[in-house]
């Protein structure tokens, strides 16, 4: 076991007891929560990637990937491929970027390099704005935010119990565990620091690829307008709507 993993586990367990130790809580549940946190912290990057592969396969099954056989769906795939072009790599590895055919306005990334964009989001954004959003999601992968979010999702889902029972990453999770993991991951939130860093990555991603860097801020403005409109807010998936203070983040970028 790596020394840094032991230290990380100790810190997580300590935090659980410092924060909750004086509260009127069920102690067995507290120990269980702390144990799960430590267990999730000890999963290797390779194990997180393997679980992410299973998660995205489940997500692709539960959602409708755009089909090339349907002209109304193929246009989204064609547009996304045109927008991203050859800029779909991270550290020399090709990213798996696909479109869900859905009115939901969302996009998300997984630790294994998978990014999913919903057609509903593509309907309301320009090419450069979408490019910035994709850059933002790549930033979450590059900064390992997706790994941290996945660990949090594992702690609150039954999937970690299955992983732990085998002593290693399970080769296959049951659909019930994957369903719980998907729900937990959709509820995961990134910190303000993580969002700022991903915004900067999207901004620089635009500049690096000779596109308008202002599009990152305008994309955030679009999201803020949707969130401010009660009639439109329901269309924004939970994980996307939890991005903190999109308007303030846009203002921060506009200062550049």
mmCIF file of C-alpha atoms in Angstrom:
data_model
loop_
_atom_site.group_PDB
_atom_site.id
_atom_site.type_symbol
_atom_site.label_atom_id
_atom_site.label_comp_id
_atom_site.label_asym_id
_atom_site.label_seq_id
_atom_site.Cartn_x
_atom_site.Cartn_y
_atom_site.Cartn_z
ATOM 1 C CA UNK A 1 0.000 0.000 0.000
ATOM 2 C CA UNK A 2 1.392 3.389 -0.983
ATOM 3 C CA UNK A 3 2.378 5.708 1.857
ATOM 4 C CA UNK A 4 0.321 8.586 0.415
ATOM 5 C CA UNK A 5 -2.784 6.373 0.307
ATOM 6 C CA UNK A 6 -2.355 5.432 3.960
ATOM 7 C CA UNK A 7 -2.007 9.109 4.880
ATOM 8 C CA UNK A 8 -5.076 10.022 2.788
ATOM 9 C CA UNK A 9 -7.165 7.298 4.433
ATOM 10 C CA UNK A 10 -6.112 8.453 7.900
ATOM 11 C CA UNK A 11 -7.021 12.055 7.092
ATOM 12 C CA UNK A 12 -10.447 11.076 5.758
ATOM 13 C CA UNK A 13 -11.234 8.931 8.778
ATOM 14 C CA UNK A 14 -10.056 11.673 11.118
ATOM 15 C CA UNK A 15 -12.242 14.255 9.408
ATOM 16 C CA UNK A 16 -15.305 12.052 9.772
ATOM 17 C CA UNK A 17 -14.748 11.740 13.521
ATOM 18 C CA UNK A 18 -13.779 15.398 14.029
ATOM 19 C CA UNK A 19 -16.863 16.676 12.225
ATOM 20 C CA UNK A 20 -19.371 14.145 13.524
ATOM 21 C CA UNK A 21 -17.809 12.788 16.685
ATOM 22 C CA UNK A 22 -19.730 15.075 19.028
ATOM 23 C CA UNK A 23 -23.031 14.782 17.181
ATOM 24 C CA UNK A 24 -25.897 12.565 18.279
ATOM 25 C CA UNK A 25 -25.377 9.977 15.520
ATOM 26 C CA UNK A 26 -25.476 6.227 15.176
ATOM 27 C CA UNK A 27 -21.828 5.317 15.835
ATOM 28 C CA UNK A 28 -21.922 2.138 13.724
ATOM 29 C CA UNK A 29 -23.138 4.132 10.741
ATOM 30 C CA UNK A 30 -20.417 6.699 11.380
ATOM 31 C CA UNK A 31 -17.731 4.025 11.390
ATOM 32 C CA UNK A 32 -19.229 2.510 8.244
ATOM 33 C CA UNK A 33 -19.184 5.889 6.493
ATOM 34 C CA UNK A 34 -15.589 6.507 7.533
ATOM 35 C CA UNK A 35 -14.604 3.022 6.413
ATOM 36 C CA UNK A 36 -16.188 3.554 3.009
ATOM 37 C CA UNK A 37 -14.397 6.872 2.618
ATOM 38 C CA UNK A 38 -11.072 5.219 3.403
ATOM 39 C CA UNK A 39 -11.838 2.317 1.089
ATOM 40 C CA UNK A 40 -12.726 4.649 -1.793
ATOM 41 C CA UNK A 41 -9.563 6.661 -1.209
ATOM 42 C CA UNK A 42 -7.453 3.526 -1.587
ATOM 43 C CA UNK A 43 -8.805 2.608 -5.023
ATOM 44 C CA UNK A 44 -6.132 3.078 -7.663
ATOM 45 C CA UNK A 45 -6.558 5.268 -10.728
ATOM 46 C CA UNK A 46 -6.700 2.091 -12.838
ATOM 47 C CA UNK A 47 -9.552 0.746 -10.700
ATOM 48 C CA UNK A 48 -11.442 4.035 -10.936
ATOM 49 C CA UNK A 49 -10.984 3.966 -14.717
ATOM 50 C CA UNK A 50 -12.294 0.407 -14.904
ATOM 51 C CA UNK A 51 -15.383 1.328 -12.903
ATOM 52 C CA UNK A 52 -15.833 4.421 -15.086
ATOM 53 C CA UNK A 53 -15.863 2.208 -18.176
ATOM 54 C CA UNK A 54 -18.675 0.164 -16.646
ATOM 55 C CA UNK A 55 -20.510 3.325 -15.618
ATOM 56 C CA UNK A 56 -20.392 4.927 -19.078
ATOM 57 C CA UNK A 57 -21.497 1.663 -20.721
ATOM 58 C CA UNK A 58 -24.498 1.639 -18.391
ATOM 59 C CA UNK A 59 -25.199 5.318 -19.096
ATOM 60 C CA UNK A 60 -25.035 4.715 -22.861
ATOM 61 C CA UNK A 61 -27.521 1.885 -22.455
ATOM 62 C CA UNK A 62 -29.918 3.969 -20.369
ATOM 63 C CA UNK A 63 -29.728 7.012 -22.675
ATOM 64 C CA UNK A 64 -30.174 7.248 -26.419
ATOM 65 C CA UNK A 65 -26.926 7.735 -28.291
ATOM 66 C CA UNK A 66 -27.429 9.564 -31.569
ATOM 67 C CA UNK A 67 -27.750 7.080 -34.424
ATOM 68 C CA UNK A 68 -26.191 7.551 -37.846
ATOM 69 C CA UNK A 69 -29.246 5.889 -39.389
ATOM 70 C CA UNK A 70 -31.534 8.719 -38.257
ATOM 71 C CA UNK A 71 -30.898 12.060 -40.054
ATOM 72 C CA UNK A 72 -32.369 14.037 -37.126
ATOM 73 C CA UNK A 73 -29.844 12.424 -34.787
ATOM 74 C CA UNK A 74 -26.878 12.106 -37.135
ATOM 75 C CA UNK A 75 -26.768 15.878 -37.589
ATOM 76 C CA UNK A 76 -25.765 16.236 -33.924
ATOM 77 C CA UNK A 77 -22.955 13.696 -34.199
ATOM 78 C CA UNK A 78 -21.726 15.281 -37.419
ATOM 79 C CA UNK A 79 -21.793 18.744 -35.851
ATOM 80 C CA UNK A 80 -19.965 17.616 -32.725
ATOM 81 C CA UNK A 81 -17.272 15.860 -34.768
ATOM 82 C CA UNK A 82 -16.861 18.976 -36.891
ATOM 83 C CA UNK A 83 -16.624 21.255 -33.843
ATOM 84 C CA UNK A 84 -14.103 19.126 -31.972
ATOM 85 C CA UNK A 85 -12.126 17.967 -35.011
ATOM 86 C CA UNK A 86 -8.662 16.756 -34.070
ATOM 87 C CA UNK A 87 -8.773 18.485 -30.663
ATOM 88 C CA UNK A 88 -10.253 15.405 -28.994
ATOM 89 C CA UNK A 89 -7.151 14.141 -27.225
ATOM 90 C CA UNK A 90 -5.699 14.486 -23.739
ATOM 91 C CA UNK A 91 -2.080 13.573 -23.054
ATOM 92 C CA UNK A 92 -1.945 11.788 -26.391
ATOM 93 C CA UNK A 93 -5.024 9.644 -25.695
ATOM 94 C CA UNK A 94 -8.121 10.002 -27.838
ATOM 95 C CA UNK A 95 -11.214 10.993 -25.878
ATOM 96 C CA UNK A 96 -14.535 9.205 -26.274
ATOM 97 C CA UNK A 97 -16.953 12.070 -27.051
ATOM 98 C CA UNK A 98 -20.526 11.231 -28.047
ATOM 99 C CA UNK A 99 -24.011 12.790 -28.134
ATOM 100 C CA UNK A 100 -27.176 11.764 -26.286
ATOM 101 C CA UNK A 101 -30.370 12.506 -28.185
ATOM 102 C CA UNK A 102 -32.311 14.287 -25.461
ATOM 103 C CA UNK A 103 -33.867 17.695 -24.775
ATOM 104 C CA UNK A 104 -31.926 17.786 -21.496
ATOM 105 C CA UNK A 105 -29.298 20.518 -21.441
ATOM 106 C CA UNK A 106 -26.288 18.786 -20.010
ATOM 107 C CA UNK A 107 -22.758 17.538 -20.525
ATOM 108 C CA UNK A 108 -20.544 15.445 -18.276
ATOM 109 C CA UNK A 109 -17.192 13.701 -18.213
ATOM 110 C CA UNK A 110 -15.876 10.480 -16.719
ATOM 111 C CA UNK A 111 -12.442 9.656 -15.379
ATOM 112 C CA UNK A 112 -11.711 7.199 -18.213
ATOM 113 C CA UNK A 113 -11.862 9.978 -20.818
ATOM 114 C CA UNK A 114 -15.501 9.682 -21.841
ATOM 115 C CA UNK A 115 -17.521 12.853 -22.422
ATOM 116 C CA UNK A 116 -21.230 12.932 -23.197
ATOM 117 C CA UNK A 117 -23.032 15.988 -24.581
ATOM 118 C CA UNK A 118 -26.820 16.163 -24.770
ATOM 119 C CA UNK A 119 -28.422 17.365 -28.004
ATOM 120 C CA UNK A 120 -30.576 19.756 -25.960
ATOM 121 C CA UNK A 121 -27.431 21.627 -24.947
ATOM 122 C CA UNK A 122 -26.210 21.713 -28.537
ATOM 123 C CA UNK A 123 -29.507 23.324 -29.585
ATOM 124 C CA UNK A 124 -28.900 26.405 -27.445
ATOM 125 C CA UNK A 125 -25.173 26.980 -27.951
ATOM 126 C CA UNK A 126 -22.945 28.164 -30.775
ATOM 127 C CA UNK A 127 -20.089 26.037 -32.073
ATOM 128 C CA UNK A 128 -17.477 27.943 -30.072
ATOM 129 C CA UNK A 129 -19.583 27.830 -26.898
ATOM 130 C CA UNK A 130 -19.892 24.054 -27.234
ATOM 131 C CA UNK A 131 -16.165 23.811 -27.849
ATOM 132 C CA UNK A 132 -15.590 25.737 -24.621
ATOM 133 C CA UNK A 133 -17.955 23.471 -22.669
ATOM 134 C CA UNK A 134 -16.153 20.400 -24.010
ATOM 135 C CA UNK A 135 -12.850 22.015 -23.015
ATOM 136 C CA UNK A 136 -14.311 22.619 -19.549
ATOM 137 C CA UNK A 137 -15.199 18.922 -19.238
ATOM 138 C CA UNK A 138 -11.744 17.910 -20.483
ATOM 139 C CA UNK A 139 -10.375 20.162 -17.755
ATOM 140 C CA UNK A 140 -12.260 18.170 -15.114
ATOM 141 C CA UNK A 141 -10.621 15.003 -16.463
ATOM 142 C CA UNK A 142 -7.148 16.550 -16.708
ATOM 143 C CA UNK A 143 -7.392 17.947 -13.172
ATOM 144 C CA UNK A 144 -8.668 14.580 -11.850
ATOM 145 C CA UNK A 145 -11.875 16.192 -10.568
ATOM 146 C CA UNK A 146 -13.860 13.369 -12.171
ATOM 147 C CA UNK A 147 -11.912 10.786 -10.173
ATOM 148 C CA UNK A 148 -12.686 12.629 -6.939
ATOM 149 C CA UNK A 149 -16.377 12.932 -7.855
ATOM 150 C CA UNK A 150 -16.468 9.239 -8.698
ATOM 151 C CA UNK A 151 -14.966 8.336 -5.339
ATOM 152 C CA UNK A 152 -17.670 10.407 -3.606
ATOM 153 C CA UNK A 153 -20.345 8.641 -5.667
ATOM 154 C CA UNK A 154 -18.937 5.258 -4.690
ATOM 155 C CA UNK A 155 -19.098 6.165 -0.994
ATOM 156 C CA UNK A 156 -22.831 6.909 -1.222
ATOM 157 C CA UNK A 157 -23.759 3.980 -3.479
ATOM 158 C CA UNK A 158 -23.911 0.210 -3.091
ATOM 159 C CA UNK A 159 -21.243 -0.288 -5.770
ATOM 160 C CA UNK A 160 -18.380 0.158 -3.307
ATOM 161 C CA UNK A 161 -19.712 -2.717 -1.187
ATOM 162 C CA UNK A 162 -19.440 -5.008 -4.209
ATOM 163 C CA UNK A 163 -15.929 -3.805 -4.979
ATOM 164 C CA UNK A 164 -14.853 -4.263 -1.374
ATOM 165 C CA UNK A 165 -16.327 -7.749 -1.055
ATOM 166 C CA UNK A 166 -13.990 -9.103 -3.720
ATOM 167 C CA UNK A 167 -10.850 -7.446 -2.427
ATOM 168 C CA UNK A 168 -10.331 -5.868 -5.814
ATOM 169 C CA UNK A 169 -12.305 -3.993 -8.429
ATOM 170 C CA UNK A 170 -15.253 -6.091 -9.512
ATOM 171 C CA UNK A 171 -15.121 -7.115 -13.159
ATOM 172 C CA UNK A 172 -18.805 -6.405 -13.598
ATOM 173 C CA UNK A 173 -21.278 -4.514 -11.433
ATOM 174 C CA UNK A 174 -24.939 -5.486 -11.400
ATOM 175 C CA UNK A 175 -27.377 -3.057 -12.988
ATOM 176 C CA UNK A 176 -28.808 -2.227 -9.565
ATOM 177 C CA UNK A 177 -25.378 -1.146 -8.333
ATOM 178 C CA UNK A 178 -24.692 0.768 -11.545
ATOM 179 C CA UNK A 179 -28.067 2.493 -11.217
ATOM 180 C CA UNK A 180 -27.229 3.637 -7.699
ATOM 181 C CA UNK A 181 -23.778 4.735 -8.821
ATOM 182 C CA UNK A 182 -25.272 6.711 -11.718
ATOM 183 C CA UNK A 183 -27.675 8.493 -9.370
ATOM 184 C CA UNK A 184 -24.887 9.324 -6.924
ATOM 185 C CA UNK A 185 -22.561 10.556 -9.671
ATOM 186 C CA UNK A 186 -25.298 12.755 -11.156
ATOM 187 C CA UNK A 187 -25.637 14.389 -7.721
ATOM 188 C CA UNK A 188 -21.906 14.983 -7.317
ATOM 189 C CA UNK A 189 -20.779 18.588 -7.072
ATOM 190 C CA UNK A 190 -17.470 20.165 -7.950
ATOM 191 C CA UNK A 191 -15.988 22.815 -5.690
ATOM 192 C CA UNK A 192 -15.723 26.445 -6.763
ATOM 193 C CA UNK A 193 -11.959 26.007 -7.083
ATOM 194 C CA UNK A 194 -12.447 23.002 -9.369
ATOM 195 C CA UNK A 195 -14.985 24.870 -11.496
ATOM 196 C CA UNK A 196 -12.719 27.905 -11.857
ATOM 197 C CA UNK A 197 -9.842 25.658 -12.923
ATOM 198 C CA UNK A 198 -12.059 23.857 -15.468
ATOM 199 C CA UNK A 199 -13.328 27.226 -16.764
ATOM 200 C CA UNK A 200 -9.731 28.338 -17.260
ATOM 201 C CA UNK A 201 -8.992 25.087 -19.061
ATOM 202 C CA UNK A 202 -11.959 25.661 -21.393
ATOM 203 C CA UNK A 203 -10.863 29.265 -21.991
ATOM 204 C CA UNK A 204 -7.314 28.184 -22.854
ATOM 205 C CA UNK A 205 -8.635 25.256 -24.896
ATOM 206 C CA UNK A 206 -10.458 27.781 -27.090
ATOM 207 C CA UNK A 207 -7.372 29.998 -27.426
ATOM 208 C CA UNK A 208 -5.075 27.064 -28.151
ATOM 209 C CA UNK A 209 -7.332 25.943 -31.003
ATOM 210 C CA UNK A 210 -7.687 29.445 -32.517
ATOM 211 C CA UNK A 211 -11.303 29.919 -31.424
ATOM 212 C CA UNK A 212 -12.915 32.846 -29.643
ATOM 213 C CA UNK A 213 -12.021 32.524 -25.927
ATOM 214 C CA UNK A 214 -14.964 34.782 -25.019
ATOM 215 C CA UNK A 215 -17.215 31.841 -25.909
ATOM 216 C CA UNK A 216 -16.422 30.180 -22.564
ATOM 217 C CA UNK A 217 -17.940 33.119 -20.689
ATOM 218 C CA UNK A 218 -20.941 33.372 -23.025
ATOM 219 C CA UNK A 219 -21.630 29.642 -22.570
ATOM 220 C CA UNK A 220 -21.729 30.186 -18.804
ATOM 221 C CA UNK A 221 -24.027 33.186 -19.297
ATOM 222 C CA UNK A 222 -26.397 30.946 -21.264
ATOM 223 C CA UNK A 223 -26.442 28.390 -18.450
ATOM 224 C CA UNK A 224 -27.097 31.096 -15.861
ATOM 225 C CA UNK A 225 -30.055 32.429 -17.874
ATOM 226 C CA UNK A 226 -31.535 28.942 -18.052
ATOM 227 C CA UNK A 227 -31.091 28.455 -14.332
ATOM 228 C CA UNK A 228 -32.674 31.839 -13.581
ATOM 229 C CA UNK A 229 -35.762 30.940 -15.639
ATOM 230 C CA UNK A 230 -38.032 28.567 -13.619
ATOM 231 C CA UNK A 231 -39.674 27.358 -16.832
ATOM 232 C CA UNK A 232 -36.312 26.303 -18.278
ATOM 233 C CA UNK A 233 -34.525 25.190 -15.114
ATOM 234 C CA UNK A 234 -36.064 21.705 -15.169
ATOM 235 C CA UNK A 235 -34.337 20.990 -18.489
ATOM 236 C CA UNK A 236 -30.907 21.292 -16.919
ATOM 237 C CA UNK A 237 -29.669 17.973 -15.561
ATOM 238 C CA UNK A 238 -28.770 17.970 -11.875
ATOM 239 C CA UNK A 239 -25.018 17.594 -12.286
ATOM 240 C CA UNK A 240 -24.876 20.504 -14.705
ATOM 241 C CA UNK A 241 -27.120 22.770 -12.633
ATOM 242 C CA UNK A 242 -24.965 22.312 -9.530
ATOM 243 C CA UNK A 243 -22.047 24.114 -11.161
ATOM 244 C CA UNK A 244 -21.808 27.068 -8.755
ATOM 245 C CA UNK A 245 -22.610 30.652 -9.748
ATOM 246 C CA UNK A 246 -22.222 30.420 -13.533
ATOM 247 C CA UNK A 247 -22.838 34.163 -13.872
ATOM 248 C CA UNK A 248 -20.023 35.061 -11.468
ATOM 249 C CA UNK A 249 -17.747 32.599 -13.199
ATOM 250 C CA UNK A 250 -18.551 34.221 -16.541
ATOM 251 C CA UNK A 251 -17.746 37.672 -15.102
ATOM 252 C CA UNK A 252 -14.432 36.350 -13.848
ATOM 253 C CA UNK A 253 -13.522 35.104 -17.338
ATOM 254 C CA UNK A 254 -14.691 38.330 -18.979
ATOM 255 C CA UNK A 255 -12.047 40.207 -17.014
ATOM 256 C CA UNK A 256 -9.463 38.336 -19.094
#
